[in-house]
């Protein structure tokens, strides 16, 4: 079981859910992906989950970032259309608020979806503990999806708007989709987008001699060098890399690019190639 | 093994204790409840533990919030009076400072207690690592309690003062016993107390039409609506709910009720029904 | 597998590495030591690891604090010269930047070292996920070290400068090597150093009657009492103890000695015995 939430680390929320999962499925190893998603930030949770799932193994993913808890939103379990691939998670459990679909899509798409019944308590519920944990444990035990609830049309599942990413032959406009602990700024643009915008040369990542400058415009304007790795940057210099998730990212060597640029998640940056010569 | 402390996440304290437990009991899965209890806040730890234990399965609970480490306080192991119930923890390990008894009571009470011998080191000890971890592992392996130390009278165990909760037919005065990551304010009052104070109607939680207003007086005075769930609240509005631990709580929808009210754990709030009509 | 990093808890870094380890070695229990090392603080990570390893059991240690990721530094796996001791970790995996050797030395020294091949991706890599996790899983499965990479001379491994600790018969000058969550200040001096500097009497730790005063000079000058445990200190008073890692430490009872002294890791303090009589 792979487990991601915005429960944080101060309260016992994540611990209680872990305990309930292991009560229902004592053999299931629970691997915490993170519980440090910003409270209520479904978008950040969905992006973290999408980054993580290509690397996890078989099992069930439980994700809860749930500003709508106690409201009308559905609780869902989804199976993954993976064909015969037994090396990836086969099911996802969580709220129907857009948190899950991107990650399921990255694995092959949603096969089937069911709505999990709400507990018939009158009081406020802790859905992670009272709904999702048991469903997760049952799916881990290979209980069929249909035993957990009534089928719902996958097309009715809530989906988040895609992060902004617009490319022209000499400009790339992209949303900051993640600022990590180290201040690296991941953009909603992939290597392919950067190539189309003329920011990196074709096949750049195999030929480091094609180094270029990029102009980065947001709340401030800065110049960045396209580099193959952090180590090529001089202290304080801003770099553009294809990061370990195949996204375009702005980085500094041992310093925070987010601080240099004054940006946070959700901001939009414009990148343009600077071809007029050396700095 | 269910593990709760105030060790935090920056240092290796919790990790070392986990490692020592698994050295002594390699088969024991360690489920972290939380290590984010405020440093030295025995009361907060005891409350978190009491909230968690009804939901965990069989095993041993290790809890350490221990301002008196290295002082005269005893280290103890307690067995739980659960009759034949094999679905709950059978033993607790920790300091004798009030941290454990509330949780044990919630499961059926203390059956027997022993004092764990102190290590005969001259230096300061890290009791989690040097005393509690091995005792926890042995209890997980079903070593009898009496093999771990000398019996002590359970009535001599330190107990914390109960959180303040005073009820009259039209007023409820209760301590804030928890402010969670989301700013929800849990009071030391249960649904039954709220009913006796006229704050919620009998059977309210099954009939959402009995909505009422409540006056909340603390450092500021505010008005709150009794609701069945977060989703019924308009933005910025304060709600009174019976929370997922059957406690009365003050909440906002996707915002911090603690910030709105300016309260923290230990503060006392007075709630009175407002029956004179619509707002 | 024992796992220590500076990845923090907000991002999914540690979770993804845990997931990749369990994909390659499903039976391997992953014990998190901590992921709260200050970003890029190799020294703090190396010290935490050295404190932890004497207490962990058999297995593999994976540690990543890696400011040089993507630069020229090697990735390494080390085997431990433990003779026939099957109770301690047999291998370490991590960057070759000084993070690992102190801990390996504490267990008996480095037996053999190999350099792990870099992944042949063009983009920036997440070495924890793409290099270290699989190597760790294979070593846990008892794959021979030589199967993981080419031998390197252990004497060529990067080593950090030892923390400053200088002793004369009546003065001890030592680096603050750790300030923990509770504000305890661990110095780079051991009980033996304190004895040589006349700060504690021979055999002090078994005879608490030999109490003394110590003058502590750093950015401020303070007086501290040599005590056997926290509980002997009056509120606000500063104490000198031999801590649970056999290091000299400055402590307060239920308060932060670091705040009292205004110190942080890396600062240097001078301690002198005060023998001229009672305060």
Tab-separated table of C-alpha atoms in Angstrom, chain A residues 2 9 31-34 36-37 48 51-52 55-57 178-182 205 208 228-231 241-245 253-255, chain C residues 6-13 15-16 18-20 22-23 35-40 67-71 122-126 129-130:
chain	number	residue	atom	x	y	z
A	2	UNK	CA	1.364	3.372	-1.067
A	9	UNK	CA	3.169	14.912	10.862
A	31	UNK	CA	4.904	2.655	2.231
A	32	UNK	CA	4.388	6.321	3.048
A	33	UNK	CA	4.903	8.420	-0.067
A	34	UNK	CA	4.444	11.646	1.877
A	36	UNK	CA	3.448	16.699	3.768
A	37	UNK	CA	1.211	17.911	0.941
A	48	UNK	CA	3.207	14.435	-6.384
A	51	UNK	CA	5.500	11.861	-10.195
A	52	UNK	CA	5.656	8.943	-7.763
A	55	UNK	CA	8.406	4.215	-9.667
A	56	UNK	CA	6.313	2.220	-7.205
A	57	UNK	CA	5.595	-1.464	-7.527
A	178	UNK	CA	6.332	22.259	-7.766
A	179	UNK	CA	8.893	23.954	-5.576
A	180	UNK	CA	10.731	21.243	-3.695
A	181	UNK	CA	12.557	21.337	-0.364
A	182	UNK	CA	15.735	22.387	-2.098
A	205	UNK	CA	20.578	15.924	-23.309
A	208	UNK	CA	26.232	18.935	-23.467
A	228	UNK	CA	23.103	19.008	-17.976
A	229	UNK	CA	23.469	18.967	-14.204
A	230	UNK	CA	23.691	21.143	-11.111
A	231	UNK	CA	27.446	20.774	-10.959
A	241	UNK	CA	17.666	21.451	-16.583
A	242	UNK	CA	15.522	18.558	-17.660
A	243	UNK	CA	14.838	17.153	-14.221
A	244	UNK	CA	14.502	13.581	-13.011
A	245	UNK	CA	10.782	13.598	-13.869
A	253	UNK	CA	23.683	24.701	-7.264
A	254	UNK	CA	23.137	24.219	-3.487
A	255	UNK	CA	20.747	27.166	-3.327
C	6	UNK	CA	17.948	15.313	4.012
C	7	UNK	CA	14.904	14.811	1.761
C	8	UNK	CA	12.514	16.247	4.342
C	9	UNK	CA	8.866	15.338	4.746
C	10	UNK	CA	7.064	17.770	2.458
C	11	UNK	CA	8.033	16.134	-0.837
C	12	UNK	CA	7.645	12.542	-1.970
C	13	UNK	CA	11.432	11.947	-2.304
C	15	UNK	CA	8.606	7.793	-0.186
C	16	UNK	CA	9.587	7.098	-3.765
C	18	UNK	CA	11.198	3.477	-0.111
C	19	UNK	CA	8.859	2.282	-2.850
C	20	UNK	CA	11.719	1.479	-5.239
C	22	UNK	CA	10.505	-2.518	-1.784
C	23	UNK	CA	9.950	-3.098	-5.490
C	35	UNK	CA	14.818	12.424	6.702
C	36	UNK	CA	15.075	15.656	8.655
C	37	UNK	CA	18.787	16.356	8.220
C	38	UNK	CA	19.238	20.009	7.232
C	39	UNK	CA	19.370	20.274	3.415
C	40	UNK	CA	22.918	19.688	2.129
C	67	UNK	CA	24.791	18.639	-2.344
C	68	UNK	CA	26.983	17.367	-5.183
C	69	UNK	CA	24.281	15.344	-6.938
C	70	UNK	CA	24.762	15.582	-10.656
C	71	UNK	CA	28.332	16.720	-10.228
C	122	UNK	CA	20.891	12.425	-20.237
C	123	UNK	CA	18.673	14.336	-17.853
C	124	UNK	CA	19.320	15.226	-14.245
C	125	UNK	CA	19.006	12.122	-12.121
C	126	UNK	CA	17.422	11.438	-8.779
C	129	UNK	CA	15.673	6.627	-6.735
C	130	UNK	CA	17.739	5.736	-9.799
